[in-house]
Coordinates of C-alpha atoms in Angstrom, one line a residue:
M1 CA 0.0 0.0 0.0
A2 CA 1.6 3.3 -1.1
S3 CA 2.3 5.9 1.6
G4 CA 1.6 9.7 1.3
S5 CA -1.7 9.2 -0.7
G6 CA -4.2 9.8 2.2
P7 CA -6.7 12.6 2.7
T8 CA -4.3 14.6 4.8
E9 CA -1.9 15.2 1.9
R10 CA -4.7 16.1 -0.4
H11 CA -6.0 18.7 2.1
W12 CA -2.7 20.6 2.4
G13 CA -2.1 20.5 -1.3
G14 CA -5.5 22.1 -2.0
G15 CA -4.9 25.8 -0.8
F16 CA -5.2 28.0 2.3
T17 CA -7.9 27.9 4.9
L18 CA -10.0 31.0 5.7
V19 CA -8.2 31.4 9.0
E20 CA -4.8 31.4 7.3
V21 CA -5.9 34.0 4.8
L22 CA -7.3 36.3 7.5
I23 CA -4.0 36.0 9.5
S24 CA -1.9 36.7 6.4
A25 CA -4.1 39.8 5.6
G26 CA -3.8 41.0 9.1
I27 CA 0.0 40.7 9.1
L28 CA 0.2 42.5 5.7
T29 CA -2.0 45.3 7.0
L30 CA 0.2 45.8 10.0
F31 CA 3.3 45.8 7.8
L32 CA 1.8 48.4 5.4
G33 CA 0.6 50.5 8.2
S34 CA 4.0 50.5 9.9
A35 CA 5.7 51.3 6.6
F36 CA 3.3 54.3 6.0
L37 CA 3.9 55.6 9.6
I38 CA 7.7 55.4 9.0
F39 CA 7.4 57.2 5.6
R40 CA 5.1 59.9 7.1
S41 CA 7.5 60.4 10.0
G42 CA 10.5 60.6 7.7
S43 CA 8.7 63.0 5.4
R44 CA 7.6 65.2 8.3
S45 CA 11.1 65.3 9.7
F46 CA 12.5 66.2 6.3
I47 CA 10.1 69.1 5.8
T48 CA 10.7 70.3 9.4
G49 CA 14.5 70.1 8.9
S50 CA 14.3 72.0 5.5
W51 CA 12.1 74.7 7.1
R52 CA 14.5 75.2 10.0
T53 CA 17.6 75.3 7.7
H54 CA 16.0 77.8 5.4
E55 CA 14.6 80.1 8.1
Q56 CA 17.8 80.0 10.2
K57 CA 19.9 81.0 7.2
A58 CA 17.5 83.9 6.3
V59 CA 17.4 85.1 10.0
Q60 CA 21.2 84.9 10.3
I61 CA 21.7 87.1 7.2
M62 CA 19.1 89.6 8.4
F63 CA 20.5 89.8 11.9
G64 CA 24.0 90.1 10.5
E65 CA 23.0 93.0 8.2
L66 CA 21.1 94.8 11.0
A67 CA 24.0 94.4 13.4
R68 CA 26.5 95.9 10.9
E69 CA 24.1 98.8 10.3
L70 CA 23.6 99.4 14.1
E71 CA 27.4 99.4 14.5
Q72 CA 27.5 102.2 11.9
S73 CA 24.7 104.2 13.5
T74 CA 25.7 107.8 14.3
P75 CA 24.3 109.8 17.3
S76 CA 24.3 113.1 15.4
M77 CA 24.7 114.8 12.1
L78 CA 28.0 116.6 12.3
R79 CA 29.3 119.7 10.5
V80 CA 33.1 120.0 10.5
N81 CA 34.0 123.6 10.2
A82 CA 37.1 124.9 8.4
D83 CA 38.9 125.5 11.7
G84 CA 38.4 121.8 12.7
T85 CA 35.6 122.4 15.2
N86 CA 32.5 120.1 15.1
V87 CA 28.9 121.3 15.3
S88 CA 26.0 118.9 15.8
V89 CA 23.3 119.9 13.3
M90 CA 20.8 117.3 14.7
D91 CA 21.0 114.6 17.3
T92 CA 20.0 111.2 15.9
P93 CA 19.8 108.6 18.7
I94 CA 18.8 105.0 18.3
Y95 CA 15.1 104.7 18.9
I96 CA 13.7 101.4 20.1
N97 CA 10.1 100.6 20.8
N98 CA 9.4 100.1 24.5
I99 CA 7.4 96.9 23.8
I100 CA 10.6 95.0 22.9
Y101 CA 13.3 97.0 24.8
S102 CA 14.5 96.3 28.3
T103 CA 17.5 97.8 30.2
N104 CA 17.7 95.2 33.0
G105 CA 19.0 92.3 30.9
I106 CA 15.7 90.5 31.0
P107 CA 14.0 89.9 27.5
K108 CA 10.5 91.1 27.1
N109 CA 9.7 88.5 24.4
A110 CA 7.0 90.7 22.8
S111 CA 4.6 89.0 20.4
M112 CA 5.1 89.9 16.8
N113 CA 1.7 88.7 15.7
L114 CA 0.7 92.4 15.3
S115 CA -2.4 93.5 13.4
K116 CA -0.8 96.5 11.7
W117 CA 2.7 97.6 10.8
T118 CA 4.5 98.6 14.1
C119 CA 7.7 100.5 14.1
L120 CA 10.3 98.7 16.3
M121 CA 13.5 100.5 15.7
V122 CA 14.8 103.7 14.0
F123 CA 18.4 105.0 13.6
S124 CA 20.5 107.1 11.2
I125 CA 23.8 106.4 9.4
T126 CA 25.4 109.8 8.6
R127 CA 28.7 110.9 7.1
P128 CA 29.9 114.4 8.3
F129 CA 29.7 117.6 6.2
Y130 CA 33.2 119.2 5.8
E131 CA 33.4 122.9 5.2
A132 CA 35.9 124.1 2.6
N133 CA 39.4 125.0 4.0
A134 CA 41.3 127.7 2.1
T135 CA 44.5 127.0 4.0
F136 CA 44.8 123.4 2.9
S137 CA 42.9 124.0 -0.4
T138 CA 40.3 121.4 0.5
P139 CA 36.8 121.7 -1.1
I140 CA 33.4 121.3 0.5
V141 CA 32.6 117.6 1.1
P142 CA 28.9 117.1 1.4
G143 CA 27.5 114.9 4.2
R144 CA 25.6 111.8 3.5
W145 CA 22.5 110.4 5.3
S146 CA 20.5 107.3 5.3
G147 CA 17.9 106.0 7.7
V148 CA 17.2 102.4 8.9
S149 CA 13.9 101.3 10.4
L150 CA 12.6 98.0 11.6
W151 CA 8.9 97.1 11.4
A152 CA 6.7 94.0 12.1
R153 CA 3.2 92.9 11.3
Q154 CA 1.6 89.4 11.5
R155 CA 5.0 87.8 12.2
V156 CA 6.6 89.4 9.2
L157 CA 9.7 91.5 9.8
R158 CA 10.4 94.3 7.4
V159 CA 13.8 96.2 7.2
L160 CA 14.0 99.5 5.4
R161 CA 17.1 101.5 4.6
T162 CA 16.8 104.6 2.4
G163 CA 18.4 108.0 1.8
N164 CA 15.0 109.5 1.0
P165 CA 13.7 111.2 4.2
T166 CA 10.1 111.4 2.9
L167 CA 10.0 107.7 2.0
F168 CA 11.7 107.0 5.3
G169 CA 9.0 108.8 7.3
T170 CA 6.0 107.1 5.5
T171 CA 7.0 103.5 4.7
P172 CA 5.6 101.0 5.4
D173 CA 3.5 103.3 7.6
T174 CA 3.8 106.8 9.1
M175 CA 6.7 107.1 11.5
P176 CA 5.5 107.4 15.2
G177 CA 5.3 111.0 16.4
T178 CA 7.3 109.9 19.5
V179 CA 10.4 109.4 17.2
L180 CA 11.4 113.1 17.1
R181 CA 15.0 113.3 15.9
V182 CA 14.7 112.2 12.3
P183 CA 16.0 114.6 9.6
G184 CA 13.3 115.6 7.1
A185 CA 13.4 116.7 3.5
A186 CA 14.4 120.2 4.4
L187 CA 17.7 119.0 5.9
V188 CA 18.5 116.1 3.5
T189 CA 18.4 117.3 -0.1
A190 CA 20.2 116.6 -3.3
A191 CA 22.0 119.9 -3.3
G192 CA 22.3 120.5 0.4
D193 CA 25.0 120.1 3.1
F194 CA 23.6 116.6 3.8
R195 CA 22.6 114.5 0.7
P196 CA 20.7 111.3 0.4
D197 CA 23.0 108.2 0.7
T198 CA 21.3 105.7 -1.7
E199 CA 24.1 103.2 -2.0
F200 CA 22.7 100.6 0.4
N201 CA 18.9 101.2 -0.2
R202 CA 16.8 98.1 0.7
N203 CA 13.2 97.4 1.6
R204 CA 12.2 93.8 2.0
D205 CA 10.3 91.3 4.2
V206 CA 12.7 88.9 5.9
T207 CA 10.5 86.2 7.5
A208 CA 6.9 85.3 8.2
C209 CA 7.7 83.2 11.2
L210 CA 8.8 85.7 13.8
D211 CA 6.9 84.8 17.0
R212 CA 8.7 86.9 19.7
L213 CA 11.3 89.6 19.6
S214 CA 13.4 91.3 22.3
V215 CA 16.2 93.9 22.4
V216 CA 18.1 93.7 25.6
A217 CA 20.6 96.1 27.3
S218 CA 22.3 95.9 30.6
S219 CA 21.9 99.6 31.5
T220 CA 20.2 102.8 30.5
N221 CA 23.4 103.9 28.8
P222 CA 24.4 100.7 26.9
T223 CA 27.5 100.1 24.9
A224 CA 26.0 97.0 23.4
L225 CA 22.5 95.6 22.5
R226 CA 21.4 92.0 22.3
L227 CA 18.7 91.1 19.7
I228 CA 16.8 87.9 20.5
G229 CA 14.2 86.4 18.2
R230 CA 12.1 83.3 18.5
F231 CA 10.9 81.8 15.2
V232 CA 8.1 79.3 14.9
R233 CA 6.8 77.2 12.0
I234 CA 3.2 78.0 11.2
E235 CA 1.0 75.0 10.5
N236 CA -2.6 75.4 9.3
G237 CA -2.5 79.0 10.2
V238 CA -1.4 78.6 13.8
P239 CA 2.1 78.3 15.5
G240 CA 3.3 74.7 15.7
T241 CA 5.7 73.1 18.0
V242 CA 8.8 73.4 15.8
Q243 CA 10.7 76.6 16.7
F244 CA 14.2 78.0 17.2
E245 CA 15.8 81.0 18.8
Q246 CA 18.4 83.3 17.2
S247 CA 20.4 86.0 18.9
I248 CA 23.2 88.4 18.2
T249 CA 25.1 91.0 20.3
V250 CA 25.9 94.4 18.7
K251 CA 28.6 96.7 19.9
L252 CA 27.6 100.4 19.7
A253 CA 29.8 103.4 19.1
S254 CA 31.1 104.8 22.3
N255 CA 29.0 108.0 22.1
S256 CA 25.8 106.3 21.0
V257 CA 22.5 107.2 22.7
V258 CA 19.6 104.8 22.9
T259 CA 16.1 106.2 23.5
S260 CA 12.9 104.1 24.0
F261 CA 9.6 105.3 22.6
L262 CA 6.0 104.3 23.0
Q263 CA 3.9 103.3 20.0
P264 CA 0.8 105.6 20.0

């Protein structure tokens, strides 16, 4: 009698049972679900990492440019007379909005989700006017002026630098009335003692992810300022959990004056 020809062999050779099919389908479902979760997690991590890299680079460039300009800021518009004496035509302090400025070393972390354009900082970069000197046969050297302002609205940070005093006082909104020492069109003219410096004009939005901003000093007469920004990734219109902080310390000229102002 031949072996291996019974019913048992014919059963196993005929296919899978329903239970085996259900178990296999369950295992396949678990595998595919796990693969999808791994893919989704990896994709999300990639998007988050790309956002952070892009934003940090943009912020570093912006903070670096702003720091260089602050280091060049001048406390007054100077006229150098032929005899070598200096006369201040106008004092031009660094103005910083009180909502972000502190002098006790503790950041205020002011929200930048502002409903309208809000002026945060104003300062001037001026080159002196030199009077003609007959003794040394030196001609008149006109002074040069440009202004820098920092604004924020709905987490967007806007930096403006221009030699046009009219544009400077009205863009992107009217300059606060509490910012008093800003030269107007009567003082900065194309043929005047102080002329528009247009070499470094710029007006651009830097980032739409600025959540908080602080400018910190250690005293009321600071020699340095620390800018601290917190940036957050916006997801579905609201701040998410992905964020980073960027800061930079700026050394000021020895005779710089910093004045806080209130936004009306």
